[in-house]
C-alpha cells in the first residue's frame, strides 16, 4: 500500500516540475501542452490515492477532471488556431 502513496507523490512531483514550462513556455501552445500533461498527472495521482484510501469519490473526481481537461485543451486549441 505504501507503493501507491509513493507513486502518487511521484506523479505530484512530476506535475510540479511542469510548472516551469507553464510559466516560461516559449509559445502558448507549449504552455497548453504543459497544462494538459499536468492535468493528466494529477488525475493519475488521484486514481492511486483513491486506491490507497478505498474511496471511490476520488476516482470520480479524477474522471471528471480528465474529461474537463480534454474539453479545455480542445477549446484553447481552437481559440489559438483562430477558428473559435
JSON list of C-alpha atoms in Angstrom, two decimals:
[
{"chain": "A", "resi": 1, "resn": "UNK", "atom": "CA", "xyz": [0.00, 0.00, 0.00]},
{"chain": "A", "resi": 2, "resn": "UNK", "atom": "CA", "xyz": [2.91, 2.34, 0.60]},
{"chain": "A", "resi": 3, "resn": "UNK", "atom": "CA", "xyz": [3.82, 1.95, -3.08]},
{"chain": "A", "resi": 4, "resn": "UNK", "atom": "CA", "xyz": [0.56, 3.68, -4.04]},
{"chain": "A", "resi": 5, "resn": "UNK", "atom": "CA", "xyz": [1.41, 6.71, -1.91]},
{"chain": "A", "resi": 6, "resn": "UNK", "atom": "CA", "xyz": [4.94, 6.83, -3.32]},
{"chain": "A", "resi": 7, "resn": "UNK", "atom": "CA", "xyz": [3.57, 6.63, -6.86]},
{"chain": "A", "resi": 8, "resn": "UNK", "atom": "CA", "xyz": [1.03, 9.38, -6.20]},
{"chain": "A", "resi": 9, "resn": "UNK", "atom": "CA", "xyz": [3.76, 11.58, -4.69]},
{"chain": "A", "resi": 10, "resn": "UNK", "atom": "CA", "xyz": [5.95, 10.92, -7.73]},
{"chain": "A", "resi": 11, "resn": "UNK", "atom": "CA", "xyz": [3.14, 11.96, -10.08]},
{"chain": "A", "resi": 12, "resn": "UNK", "atom": "CA", "xyz": [2.63, 15.09, -7.96]},
{"chain": "A", "resi": 13, "resn": "UNK", "atom": "CA", "xyz": [6.32, 15.97, -8.18]},
{"chain": "A", "resi": 14, "resn": "UNK", "atom": "CA", "xyz": [6.28, 15.49, -11.94]},
{"chain": "A", "resi": 15, "resn": "UNK", "atom": "CA", "xyz": [3.29, 17.83, -12.16]},
{"chain": "A", "resi": 16, "resn": "UNK", "atom": "CA", "xyz": [5.16, 20.41, -10.09]},
{"chain": "A", "resi": 17, "resn": "UNK", "atom": "CA", "xyz": [8.09, 20.18, -12.48]},
{"chain": "A", "resi": 18, "resn": "UNK", "atom": "CA", "xyz": [5.76, 21.19, -15.30]},
{"chain": "A", "resi": 19, "resn": "UNK", "atom": "CA", "xyz": [5.01, 24.49, -13.56]},
{"chain": "A", "resi": 20, "resn": "UNK", "atom": "CA", "xyz": [8.25, 25.87, -15.01]},
{"chain": "A", "resi": 21, "resn": "UNK", "atom": "CA", "xyz": [7.07, 25.06, -18.54]},
{"chain": "A", "resi": 22, "resn": "UNK", "atom": "CA", "xyz": [3.68, 26.61, -17.82]},
{"chain": "A", "resi": 23, "resn": "UNK", "atom": "CA", "xyz": [5.31, 29.84, -16.61]},
{"chain": "A", "resi": 24, "resn": "UNK", "atom": "CA", "xyz": [8.18, 30.07, -19.12]},
{"chain": "A", "resi": 25, "resn": "UNK", "atom": "CA", "xyz": [6.86, 28.27, -22.19]},
{"chain": "A", "resi": 26, "resn": "UNK", "atom": "CA", "xyz": [8.12, 29.93, -25.35]},
{"chain": "A", "resi": 27, "resn": "UNK", "atom": "CA", "xyz": [4.72, 29.70, -27.02]},
{"chain": "A", "resi": 28, "resn": "UNK", "atom": "CA", "xyz": [1.18, 29.46, -25.79]},
{"chain": "A", "resi": 29, "resn": "UNK", "atom": "CA", "xyz": [0.91, 26.01, -27.38]},
{"chain": "A", "resi": 30, "resn": "UNK", "atom": "CA", "xyz": [3.78, 24.78, -25.20]},
{"chain": "A", "resi": 31, "resn": "UNK", "atom": "CA", "xyz": [2.05, 26.20, -22.15]},
{"chain": "A", "resi": 32, "resn": "UNK", "atom": "CA", "xyz": [-1.20, 24.47, -23.05]},
{"chain": "A", "resi": 33, "resn": "UNK", "atom": "CA", "xyz": [0.51, 21.13, -23.53]},
{"chain": "A", "resi": 34, "resn": "UNK", "atom": "CA", "xyz": [2.18, 21.51, -20.13]},
{"chain": "A", "resi": 35, "resn": "UNK", "atom": "CA", "xyz": [-1.17, 22.27, -18.51]},
{"chain": "A", "resi": 36, "resn": "UNK", "atom": "CA", "xyz": [-2.69, 19.21, -20.18]},
{"chain": "A", "resi": 37, "resn": "UNK", "atom": "CA", "xyz": [0.18, 16.99, -19.05]},
{"chain": "A", "resi": 38, "resn": "UNK", "atom": "CA", "xyz": [-0.09, 18.38, -15.52]},
{"chain": "A", "resi": 39, "resn": "UNK", "atom": "CA", "xyz": [-3.83, 17.63, -15.52]},
{"chain": "A", "resi": 40, "resn": "UNK", "atom": "CA", "xyz": [-3.19, 14.05, -16.64]},
{"chain": "A", "resi": 41, "resn": "UNK", "atom": "CA", "xyz": [-0.52, 13.51, -13.99]},
{"chain": "A", "resi": 42, "resn": "UNK", "atom": "CA", "xyz": [-2.75, 14.85, -11.23]},
{"chain": "A", "resi": 43, "resn": "UNK", "atom": "CA", "xyz": [-5.59, 12.61, -12.41]},
{"chain": "A", "resi": 44, "resn": "UNK", "atom": "CA", "xyz": [-3.25, 9.61, -12.21]},
{"chain": "A", "resi": 45, "resn": "UNK", "atom": "CA", "xyz": [-2.19, 10.65, -8.72]},
{"chain": "A", "resi": 46, "resn": "UNK", "atom": "CA", "xyz": [-5.85, 10.90, -7.65]},
{"chain": "A", "resi": 47, "resn": "UNK", "atom": "CA", "xyz": [-6.52, 7.42, -9.00]},
{"chain": "A", "resi": 48, "resn": "UNK", "atom": "CA", "xyz": [-3.65, 6.00, -6.96]},
{"chain": "A", "resi": 49, "resn": "UNK", "atom": "CA", "xyz": [-4.84, 7.90, -3.88]},
{"chain": "A", "resi": 50, "resn": "UNK", "atom": "CA", "xyz": [-8.34, 6.53, -4.44]},
{"chain": "A", "resi": 51, "resn": "UNK", "atom": "CA", "xyz": [-6.94, 3.01, -4.49]},
{"chain": "A", "resi": 52, "resn": "UNK", "atom": "CA", "xyz": [-4.99, 3.72, -1.29]},
{"chain": "A", "resi": 53, "resn": "UNK", "atom": "CA", "xyz": [-7.94, 5.12, 0.67]},
{"chain": "A", "resi": 54, "resn": "UNK", "atom": "CA", "xyz": [-10.55, 2.73, -0.80]},
{"chain": "A", "resi": 55, "resn": "UNK", "atom": "CA", "xyz": [-12.85, 5.68, -1.52]},
{"chain": "A", "resi": 56, "resn": "UNK", "atom": "CA", "xyz": [-14.49, 5.97, -4.91]},
{"chain": "A", "resi": 57, "resn": "UNK", "atom": "CA", "xyz": [-15.12, 9.71, -4.74]},
{"chain": "A", "resi": 58, "resn": "UNK", "atom": "CA", "xyz": [-11.50, 10.45, -5.72]},
{"chain": "A", "resi": 59, "resn": "UNK", "atom": "CA", "xyz": [-11.88, 8.20, -8.74]},
{"chain": "A", "resi": 60, "resn": "UNK", "atom": "CA", "xyz": [-15.00, 10.09, -9.80]},
{"chain": "A", "resi": 61, "resn": "UNK", "atom": "CA", "xyz": [-13.25, 13.42, -9.37]},
{"chain": "A", "resi": 62, "resn": "UNK", "atom": "CA", "xyz": [-10.30, 12.13, -11.41]},
{"chain": "A", "resi": 63, "resn": "UNK", "atom": "CA", "xyz": [-12.54, 11.05, -14.28]},
{"chain": "A", "resi": 64, "resn": "UNK", "atom": "CA", "xyz": [-14.36, 14.39, -14.29]},
{"chain": "A", "resi": 65, "resn": "UNK", "atom": "CA", "xyz": [-11.02, 16.23, -14.23]},
{"chain": "A", "resi": 66, "resn": "UNK", "atom": "CA", "xyz": [-9.72, 14.22, -17.18]},
{"chain": "A", "resi": 67, "resn": "UNK", "atom": "CA", "xyz": [-12.84, 14.90, -19.24]},
{"chain": "A", "resi": 68, "resn": "UNK", "atom": "CA", "xyz": [-12.76, 18.61, -18.45]},
{"chain": "A", "resi": 69, "resn": "UNK", "atom": "CA", "xyz": [-9.04, 18.68, -19.30]},
{"chain": "A", "resi": 70, "resn": "UNK", "atom": "CA", "xyz": [-9.73, 17.23, -22.74]},
{"chain": "A", "resi": 71, "resn": "UNK", "atom": "CA", "xyz": [-12.51, 19.74, -23.36]},
{"chain": "A", "resi": 72, "resn": "UNK", "atom": "CA", "xyz": [-10.30, 22.58, -22.16]},
{"chain": "A", "resi": 73, "resn": "UNK", "atom": "CA", "xyz": [-7.46, 21.53, -24.46]},
{"chain": "A", "resi": 74, "resn": "UNK", "atom": "CA", "xyz": [-9.78, 21.37, -27.46]},
{"chain": "A", "resi": 75, "resn": "UNK", "atom": "CA", "xyz": [-11.30, 24.77, -26.74]},
{"chain": "A", "resi": 76, "resn": "UNK", "atom": "CA", "xyz": [-7.98, 26.52, -26.20]},
{"chain": "A", "resi": 77, "resn": "UNK", "atom": "CA", "xyz": [-6.54, 24.84, -29.31]},
{"chain": "A", "resi": 78, "resn": "UNK", "atom": "CA", "xyz": [-9.41, 26.10, -31.40]},
{"chain": "A", "resi": 79, "resn": "UNK", "atom": "CA", "xyz": [-9.02, 29.57, -29.90]},
{"chain": "A", "resi": 80, "resn": "UNK", "atom": "CA", "xyz": [-5.29, 29.64, -30.65]},
{"chain": "A", "resi": 81, "resn": "UNK", "atom": "CA", "xyz": [-5.98, 28.40, -34.16]},
{"chain": "A", "resi": 82, "resn": "UNK", "atom": "CA", "xyz": [-8.33, 31.33, -34.63]},
{"chain": "A", "resi": 83, "resn": "UNK", "atom": "CA", "xyz": [-11.45, 29.39, -35.62]},
{"chain": "A", "resi": 84, "resn": "UNK", "atom": "CA", "xyz": [-13.45, 29.96, -32.46]}
]
